[in-house]
Tab-separated table of C-alpha atoms and ligand atoms in Angstrom:
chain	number	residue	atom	x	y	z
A	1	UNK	CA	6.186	1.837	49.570
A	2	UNK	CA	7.868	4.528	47.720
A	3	UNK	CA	10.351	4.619	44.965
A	4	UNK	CA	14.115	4.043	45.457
A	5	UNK	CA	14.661	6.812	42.922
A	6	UNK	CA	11.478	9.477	43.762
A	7	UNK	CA	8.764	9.993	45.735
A	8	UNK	CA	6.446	8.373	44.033
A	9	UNK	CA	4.755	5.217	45.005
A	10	UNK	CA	6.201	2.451	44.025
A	11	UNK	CA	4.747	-0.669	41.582
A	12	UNK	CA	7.327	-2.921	41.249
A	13	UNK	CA	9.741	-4.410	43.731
A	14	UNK	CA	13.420	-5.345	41.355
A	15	UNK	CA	14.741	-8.139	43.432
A	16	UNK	CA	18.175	-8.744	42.321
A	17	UNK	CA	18.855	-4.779	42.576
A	18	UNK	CA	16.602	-4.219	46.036
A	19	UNK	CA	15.151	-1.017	44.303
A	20	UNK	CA	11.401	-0.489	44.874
A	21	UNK	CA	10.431	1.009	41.744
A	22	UNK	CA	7.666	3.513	40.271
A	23	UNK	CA	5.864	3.441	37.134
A	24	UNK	CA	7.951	5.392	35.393
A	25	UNK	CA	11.549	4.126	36.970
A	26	UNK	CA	10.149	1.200	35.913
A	27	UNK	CA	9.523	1.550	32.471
A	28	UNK	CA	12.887	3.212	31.982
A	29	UNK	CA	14.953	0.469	33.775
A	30	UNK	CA	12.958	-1.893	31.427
A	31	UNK	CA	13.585	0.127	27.888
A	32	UNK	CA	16.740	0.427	28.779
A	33	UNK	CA	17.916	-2.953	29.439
A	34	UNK	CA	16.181	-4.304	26.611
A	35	UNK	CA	18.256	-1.487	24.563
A	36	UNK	CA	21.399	-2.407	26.038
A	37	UNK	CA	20.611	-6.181	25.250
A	38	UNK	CA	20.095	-5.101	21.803
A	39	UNK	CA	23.164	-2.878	21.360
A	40	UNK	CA	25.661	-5.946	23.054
A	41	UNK	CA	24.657	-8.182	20.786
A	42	UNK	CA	24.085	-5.977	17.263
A	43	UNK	CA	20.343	-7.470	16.904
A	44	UNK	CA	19.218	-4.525	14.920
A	45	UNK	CA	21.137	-2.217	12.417
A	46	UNK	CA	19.961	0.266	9.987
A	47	UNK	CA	17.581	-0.259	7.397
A	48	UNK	CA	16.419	-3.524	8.958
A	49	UNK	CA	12.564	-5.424	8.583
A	50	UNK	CA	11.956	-7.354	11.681
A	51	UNK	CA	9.783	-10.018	11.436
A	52	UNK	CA	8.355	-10.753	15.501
A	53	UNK	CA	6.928	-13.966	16.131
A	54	UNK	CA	4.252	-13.513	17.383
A	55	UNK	CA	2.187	-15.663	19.507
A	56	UNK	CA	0.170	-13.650	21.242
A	57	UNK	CA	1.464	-15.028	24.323
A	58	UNK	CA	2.509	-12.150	26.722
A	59	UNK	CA	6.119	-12.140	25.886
A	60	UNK	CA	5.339	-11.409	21.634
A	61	UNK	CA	2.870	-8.876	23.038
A	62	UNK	CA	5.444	-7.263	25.159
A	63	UNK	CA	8.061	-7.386	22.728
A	64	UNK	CA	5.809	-6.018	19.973
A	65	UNK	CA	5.049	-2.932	21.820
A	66	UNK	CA	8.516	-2.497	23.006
A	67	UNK	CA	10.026	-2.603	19.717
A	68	UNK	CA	6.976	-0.069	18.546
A	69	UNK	CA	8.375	2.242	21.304
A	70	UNK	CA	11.917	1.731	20.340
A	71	UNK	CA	11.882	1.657	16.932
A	72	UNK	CA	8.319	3.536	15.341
A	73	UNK	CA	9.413	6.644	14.087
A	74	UNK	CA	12.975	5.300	12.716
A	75	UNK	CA	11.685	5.605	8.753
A	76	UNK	CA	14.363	2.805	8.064
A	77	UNK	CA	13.265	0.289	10.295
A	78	UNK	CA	10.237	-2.117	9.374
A	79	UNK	CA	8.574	-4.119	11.642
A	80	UNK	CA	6.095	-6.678	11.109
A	81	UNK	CA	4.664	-9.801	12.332
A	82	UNK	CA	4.361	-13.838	11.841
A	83	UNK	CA	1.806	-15.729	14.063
A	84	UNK	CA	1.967	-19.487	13.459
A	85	UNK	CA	-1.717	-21.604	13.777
A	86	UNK	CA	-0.510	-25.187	15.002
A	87	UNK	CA	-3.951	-26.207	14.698
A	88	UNK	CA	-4.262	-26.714	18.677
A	89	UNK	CA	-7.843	-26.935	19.477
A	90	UNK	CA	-9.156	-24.140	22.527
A	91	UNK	CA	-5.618	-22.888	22.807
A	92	UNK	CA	-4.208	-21.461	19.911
A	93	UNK	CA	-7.676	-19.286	19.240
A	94	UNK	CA	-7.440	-16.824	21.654
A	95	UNK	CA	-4.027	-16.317	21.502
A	96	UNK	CA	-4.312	-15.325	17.429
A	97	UNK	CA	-7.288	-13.146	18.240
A	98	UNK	CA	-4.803	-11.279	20.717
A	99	UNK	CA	-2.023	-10.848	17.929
A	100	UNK	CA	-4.255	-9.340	15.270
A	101	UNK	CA	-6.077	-7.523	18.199
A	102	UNK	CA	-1.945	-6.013	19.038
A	103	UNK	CA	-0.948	-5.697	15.441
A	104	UNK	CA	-4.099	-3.741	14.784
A	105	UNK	CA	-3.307	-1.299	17.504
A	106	UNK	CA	0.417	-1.140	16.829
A	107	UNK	CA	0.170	-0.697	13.064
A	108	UNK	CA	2.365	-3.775	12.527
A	109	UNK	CA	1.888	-5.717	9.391
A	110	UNK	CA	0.277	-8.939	10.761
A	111	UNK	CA	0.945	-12.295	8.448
A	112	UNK	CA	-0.454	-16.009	10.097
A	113	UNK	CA	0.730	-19.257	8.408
A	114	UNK	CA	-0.873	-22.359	9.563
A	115	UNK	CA	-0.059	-25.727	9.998
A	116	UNK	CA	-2.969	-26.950	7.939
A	117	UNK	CA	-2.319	-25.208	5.104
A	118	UNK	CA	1.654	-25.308	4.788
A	119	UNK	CA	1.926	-28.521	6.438
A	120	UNK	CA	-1.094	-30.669	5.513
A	121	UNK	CA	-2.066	-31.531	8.847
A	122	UNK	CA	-3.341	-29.554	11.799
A	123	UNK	CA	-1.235	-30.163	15.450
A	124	UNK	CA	-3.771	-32.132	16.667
A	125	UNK	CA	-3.999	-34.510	14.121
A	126	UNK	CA	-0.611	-35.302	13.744
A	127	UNK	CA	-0.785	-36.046	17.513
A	128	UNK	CA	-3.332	-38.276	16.526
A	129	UNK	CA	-1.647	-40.173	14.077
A	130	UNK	CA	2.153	-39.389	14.972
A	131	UNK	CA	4.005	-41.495	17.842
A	132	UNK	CA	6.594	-38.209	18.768
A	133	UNK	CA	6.117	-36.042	21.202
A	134	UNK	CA	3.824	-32.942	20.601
A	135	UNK	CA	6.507	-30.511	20.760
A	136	UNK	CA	8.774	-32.156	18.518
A	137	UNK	CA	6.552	-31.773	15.651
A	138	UNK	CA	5.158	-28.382	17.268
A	139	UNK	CA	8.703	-26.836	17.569
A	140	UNK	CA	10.217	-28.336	14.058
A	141	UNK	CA	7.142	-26.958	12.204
A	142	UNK	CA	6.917	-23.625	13.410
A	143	UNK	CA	10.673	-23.076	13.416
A	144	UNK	CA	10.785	-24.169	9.909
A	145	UNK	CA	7.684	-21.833	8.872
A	146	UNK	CA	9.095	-18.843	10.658
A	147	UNK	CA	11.816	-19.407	8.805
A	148	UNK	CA	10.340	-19.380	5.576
A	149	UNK	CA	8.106	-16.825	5.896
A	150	UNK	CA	10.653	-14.291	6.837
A	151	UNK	CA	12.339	-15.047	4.488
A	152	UNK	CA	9.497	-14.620	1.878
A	153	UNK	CA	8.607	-11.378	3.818
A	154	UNK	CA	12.765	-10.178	3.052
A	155	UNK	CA	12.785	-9.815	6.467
A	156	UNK	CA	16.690	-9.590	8.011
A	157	UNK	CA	16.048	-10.341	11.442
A	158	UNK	CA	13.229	-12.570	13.561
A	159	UNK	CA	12.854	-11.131	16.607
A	160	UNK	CA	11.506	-13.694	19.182
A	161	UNK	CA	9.915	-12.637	22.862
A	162	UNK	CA	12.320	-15.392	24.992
A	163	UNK	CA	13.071	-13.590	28.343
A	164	UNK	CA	15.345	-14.546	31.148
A	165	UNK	CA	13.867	-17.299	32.768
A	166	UNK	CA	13.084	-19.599	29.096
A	167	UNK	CA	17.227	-18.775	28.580
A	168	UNK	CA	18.334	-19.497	32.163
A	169	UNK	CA	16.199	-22.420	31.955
A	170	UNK	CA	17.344	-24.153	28.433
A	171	UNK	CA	21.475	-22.654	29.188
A	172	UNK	CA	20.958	-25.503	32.523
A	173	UNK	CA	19.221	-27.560	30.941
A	174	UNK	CA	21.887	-28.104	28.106
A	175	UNK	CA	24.263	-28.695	30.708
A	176	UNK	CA	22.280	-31.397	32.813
A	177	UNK	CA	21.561	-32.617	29.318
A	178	UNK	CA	25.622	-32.444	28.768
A	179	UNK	CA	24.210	-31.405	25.039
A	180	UNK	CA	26.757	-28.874	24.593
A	181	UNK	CA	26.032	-28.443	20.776
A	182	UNK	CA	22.667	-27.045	21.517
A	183	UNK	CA	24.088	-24.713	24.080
A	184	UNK	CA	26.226	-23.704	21.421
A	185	UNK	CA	23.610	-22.802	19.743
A	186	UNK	CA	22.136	-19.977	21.520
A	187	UNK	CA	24.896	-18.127	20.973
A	188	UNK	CA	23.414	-15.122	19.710
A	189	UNK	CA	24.224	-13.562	16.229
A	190	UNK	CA	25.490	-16.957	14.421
A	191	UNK	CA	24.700	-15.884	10.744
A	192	UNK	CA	23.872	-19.102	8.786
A	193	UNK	CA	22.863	-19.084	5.089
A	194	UNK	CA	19.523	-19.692	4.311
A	195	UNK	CA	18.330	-18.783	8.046
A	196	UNK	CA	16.928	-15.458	9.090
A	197	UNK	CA	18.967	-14.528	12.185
A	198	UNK	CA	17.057	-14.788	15.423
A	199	UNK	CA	17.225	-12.165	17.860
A	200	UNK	CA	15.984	-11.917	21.266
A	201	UNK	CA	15.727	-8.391	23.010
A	202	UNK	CA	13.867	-9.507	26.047
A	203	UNK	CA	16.605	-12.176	27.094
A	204	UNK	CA	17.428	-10.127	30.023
A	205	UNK	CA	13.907	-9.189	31.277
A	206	UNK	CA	12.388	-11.252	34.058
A	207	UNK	CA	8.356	-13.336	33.237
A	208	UNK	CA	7.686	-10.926	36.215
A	209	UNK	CA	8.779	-7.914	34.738
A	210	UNK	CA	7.379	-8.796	31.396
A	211	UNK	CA	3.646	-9.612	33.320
A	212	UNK	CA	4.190	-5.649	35.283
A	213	UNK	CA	4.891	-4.215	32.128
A	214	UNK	CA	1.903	-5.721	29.888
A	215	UNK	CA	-0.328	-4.637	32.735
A	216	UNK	CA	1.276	-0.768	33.215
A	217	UNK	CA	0.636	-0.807	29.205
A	218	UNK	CA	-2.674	-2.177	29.620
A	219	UNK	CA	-1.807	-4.608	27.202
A	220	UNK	CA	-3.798	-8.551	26.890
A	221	UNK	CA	-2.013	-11.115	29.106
A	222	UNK	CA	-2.997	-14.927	28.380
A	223	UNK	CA	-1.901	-17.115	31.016
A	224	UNK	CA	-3.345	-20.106	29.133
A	225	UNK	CA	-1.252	-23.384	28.912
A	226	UNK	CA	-1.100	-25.676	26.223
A	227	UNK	CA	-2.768	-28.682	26.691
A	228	UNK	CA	0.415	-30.524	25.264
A	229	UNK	CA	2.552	-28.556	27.693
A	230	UNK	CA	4.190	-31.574	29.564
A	231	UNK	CA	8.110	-31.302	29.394
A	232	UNK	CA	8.718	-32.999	33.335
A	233	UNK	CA	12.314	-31.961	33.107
A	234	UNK	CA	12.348	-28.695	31.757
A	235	UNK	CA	9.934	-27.664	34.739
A	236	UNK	CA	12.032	-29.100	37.210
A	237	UNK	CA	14.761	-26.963	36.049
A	238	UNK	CA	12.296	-24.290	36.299
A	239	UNK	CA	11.202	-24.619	39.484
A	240	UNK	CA	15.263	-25.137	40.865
A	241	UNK	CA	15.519	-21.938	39.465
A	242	UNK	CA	12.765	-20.020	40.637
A	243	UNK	CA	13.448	-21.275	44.004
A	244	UNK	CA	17.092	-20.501	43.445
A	245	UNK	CA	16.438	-17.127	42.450
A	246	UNK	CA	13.772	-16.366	45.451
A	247	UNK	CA	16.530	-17.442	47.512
A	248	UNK	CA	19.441	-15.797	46.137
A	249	UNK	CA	18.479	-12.970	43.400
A	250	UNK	CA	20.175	-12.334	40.593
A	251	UNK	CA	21.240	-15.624	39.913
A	252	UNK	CA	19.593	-16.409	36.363
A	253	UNK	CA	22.211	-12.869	35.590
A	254	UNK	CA	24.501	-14.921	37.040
A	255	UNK	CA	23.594	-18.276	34.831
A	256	UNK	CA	23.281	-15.952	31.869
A	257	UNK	CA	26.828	-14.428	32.482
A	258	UNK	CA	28.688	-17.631	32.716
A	259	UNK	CA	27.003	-18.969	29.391
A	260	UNK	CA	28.274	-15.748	27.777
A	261	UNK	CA	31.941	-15.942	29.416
A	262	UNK	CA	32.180	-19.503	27.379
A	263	UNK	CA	30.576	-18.065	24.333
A	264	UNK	CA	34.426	-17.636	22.965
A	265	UNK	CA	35.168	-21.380	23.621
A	266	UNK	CA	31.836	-22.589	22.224
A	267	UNK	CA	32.362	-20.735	18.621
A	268	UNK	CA	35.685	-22.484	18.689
A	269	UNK	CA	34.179	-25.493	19.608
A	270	UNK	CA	31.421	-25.388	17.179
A	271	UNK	CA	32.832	-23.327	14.561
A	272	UNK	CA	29.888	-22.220	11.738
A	273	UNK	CA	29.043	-24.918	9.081
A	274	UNK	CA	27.708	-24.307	6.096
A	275	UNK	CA	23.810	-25.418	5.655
A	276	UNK	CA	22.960	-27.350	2.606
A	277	UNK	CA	19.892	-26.578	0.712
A	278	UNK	CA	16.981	-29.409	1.836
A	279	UNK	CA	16.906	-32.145	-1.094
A	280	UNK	CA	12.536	-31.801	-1.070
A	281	UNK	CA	11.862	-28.176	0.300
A	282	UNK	CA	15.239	-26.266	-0.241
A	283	UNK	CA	15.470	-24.902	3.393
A	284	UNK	CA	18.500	-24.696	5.227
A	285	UNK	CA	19.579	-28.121	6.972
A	286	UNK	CA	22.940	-29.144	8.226
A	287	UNK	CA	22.406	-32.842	6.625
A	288	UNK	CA	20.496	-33.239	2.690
A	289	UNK	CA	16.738	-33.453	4.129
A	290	UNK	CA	15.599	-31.269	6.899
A	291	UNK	CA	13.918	-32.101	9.903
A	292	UNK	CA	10.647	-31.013	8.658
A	293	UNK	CA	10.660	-32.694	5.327
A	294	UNK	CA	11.631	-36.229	6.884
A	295	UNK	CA	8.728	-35.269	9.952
A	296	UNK	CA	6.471	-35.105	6.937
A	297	UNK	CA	7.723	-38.261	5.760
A	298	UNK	CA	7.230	-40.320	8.773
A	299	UNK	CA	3.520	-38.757	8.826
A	300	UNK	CA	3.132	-39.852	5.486
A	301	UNK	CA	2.614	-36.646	3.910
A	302	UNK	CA	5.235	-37.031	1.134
B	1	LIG	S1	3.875	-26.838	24.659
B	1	LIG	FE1	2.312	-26.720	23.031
B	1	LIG	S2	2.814	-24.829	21.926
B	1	LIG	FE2	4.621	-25.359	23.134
B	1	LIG	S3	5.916	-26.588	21.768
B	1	LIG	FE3	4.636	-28.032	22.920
B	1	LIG	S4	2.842	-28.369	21.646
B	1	LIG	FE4	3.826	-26.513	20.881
B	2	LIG	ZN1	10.373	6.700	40.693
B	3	LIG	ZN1	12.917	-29.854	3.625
């Protein structure tokens, strides 16, 4: 099949635009959506350090060389990198080996925190002893880590790899949930004291696109799954959607639209408080102990 814009041959078929697409259409439809994402919204300015989360998963690999592209010979921009070790047995391994492996090539400053060491306790051990789900303490942890490393680093902005599906998929899910406080909450650019603003350029790339454009770049793709991955309703929304989109393309655009045309009504709703300073660790939290600090409690590791 050849290109819908030359005569090469094409490596990508776009389904919600019906373009066939070369290598190099490709990459620039890609670079420049991600730019335009990033321009809407303001995530970068001048003289900025971006801190990317990095996984090693596909989309921190992606976004790590994307932002390289974008953004590695502007003398005023800084990137560098966090990778968080949960302490997840035959999982997380690989994955780190991959960041350091990208960071090396990319010249990014590579930091990894670890559960173990900032937390007491490695993932699978609180499992172990915990009665919450996985992902609570997974997701509360790393959050709060993040967090406080970027801010250690002086970084202004954490840059995370969430592309279109992950925000299609938690905007529904918020709304089946009716848990319109946490939809109100991905409203990007909400500048809260004490937290380094997340930013995500890839929230308007498709998994698929992200997958074609690791391999174009020859870049690692791990399409391991955690072995605490179980979150029934999330994939149900997940699969909706994919079968939704196969069916009618372009509609996570369209999901992602509508979320944005009540953005105005949500900061209303849930105008900006301001975050106390956590009573044990000092981090931002919107009550007088944060979630981590009274996670740590219940583990009995305060
Ligand atoms: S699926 Fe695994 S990595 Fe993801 S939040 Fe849950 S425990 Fe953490
Ligand atoms: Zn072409
Ligand atoms: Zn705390």
């Amino acid at each position: 099949m050849k290109c819908s814009y030359c005569s090469r041959e094409a490596v990508y078929f776009q389904r919600h635009s019906g373009k066939h697409l070369c290598r190099r259409h490709f990459t620039e439809n890609f670079i420049r959506r991600v730019k335009r994402n990033i321009r809407k919204f303001r995530m970068i300015g001048r003289n900025e350090r971006i801190a990317i989360a990095m996984s090693g998963g596909k989309d921190s690999v992606v976004l790590a060389h994307v932002l390289k592209r974008l953004y590695g010979d502007r003398k005023d921009i800084e990137l560098v990198a966090i990778s968080v070790d949960e302490g997840i047995s035959g999982y997380r391994p690989p994955t780190l080996k991959i960041a350091e492996h990208i960071c090396r090539e990319l010249e990014i400053q590579h930091h990894v925190v670890t559960f173990e060491e900032e937390i007491g306790l490695r993932l699978d051990e609180m499992v172990e002893i915990g009665k919450r789900n996985p992902c609570t303490y997974c997701g509360v942890f790393r959050k709060y880590l993040l967090n406080r490393k970027a801010k250690e680093l002086s970084a202004d902005r954490l840059a995370t790899g969430h592309n279109i599906d992950d925000e299609a998929q938690t905007i529904l899910l918020n709304f089946l949930q009716s848990d319109i406080e946490r939809l109100a909450r991905l409203v990007p650019s909400r500048v809260q004291r004490g937290l380094v603003l997340r930013i995500k350029p890839l929230r308007e790339i498709y998994e698929r696109e992200i997958v074609t454009y690791a391999i174009l770049n020859n870049l690692p793709v791990s399409f391991e799954e955690c072995p605490y991955s179980h979150m029934p309703v999330r994939a149900a929304v997940r699969d909706f959607l994919y079968d939704f989109e196969n069916r009618y393309p372009g509609r996570k655009f369209s999901v992602l639209r509508s979320f944005e045309a009540i953005m105005p009504c949500l900061r209303e709703m849930y105008p900006q408080i301001d975050l106390n300073e956590c009573e044990i660790c000092g981090e931002p939290t919107p009550k007088n102990v944060c979630q981590a600090c009274e996670l740590k409690k219940e583990l009995r590791l305060s």
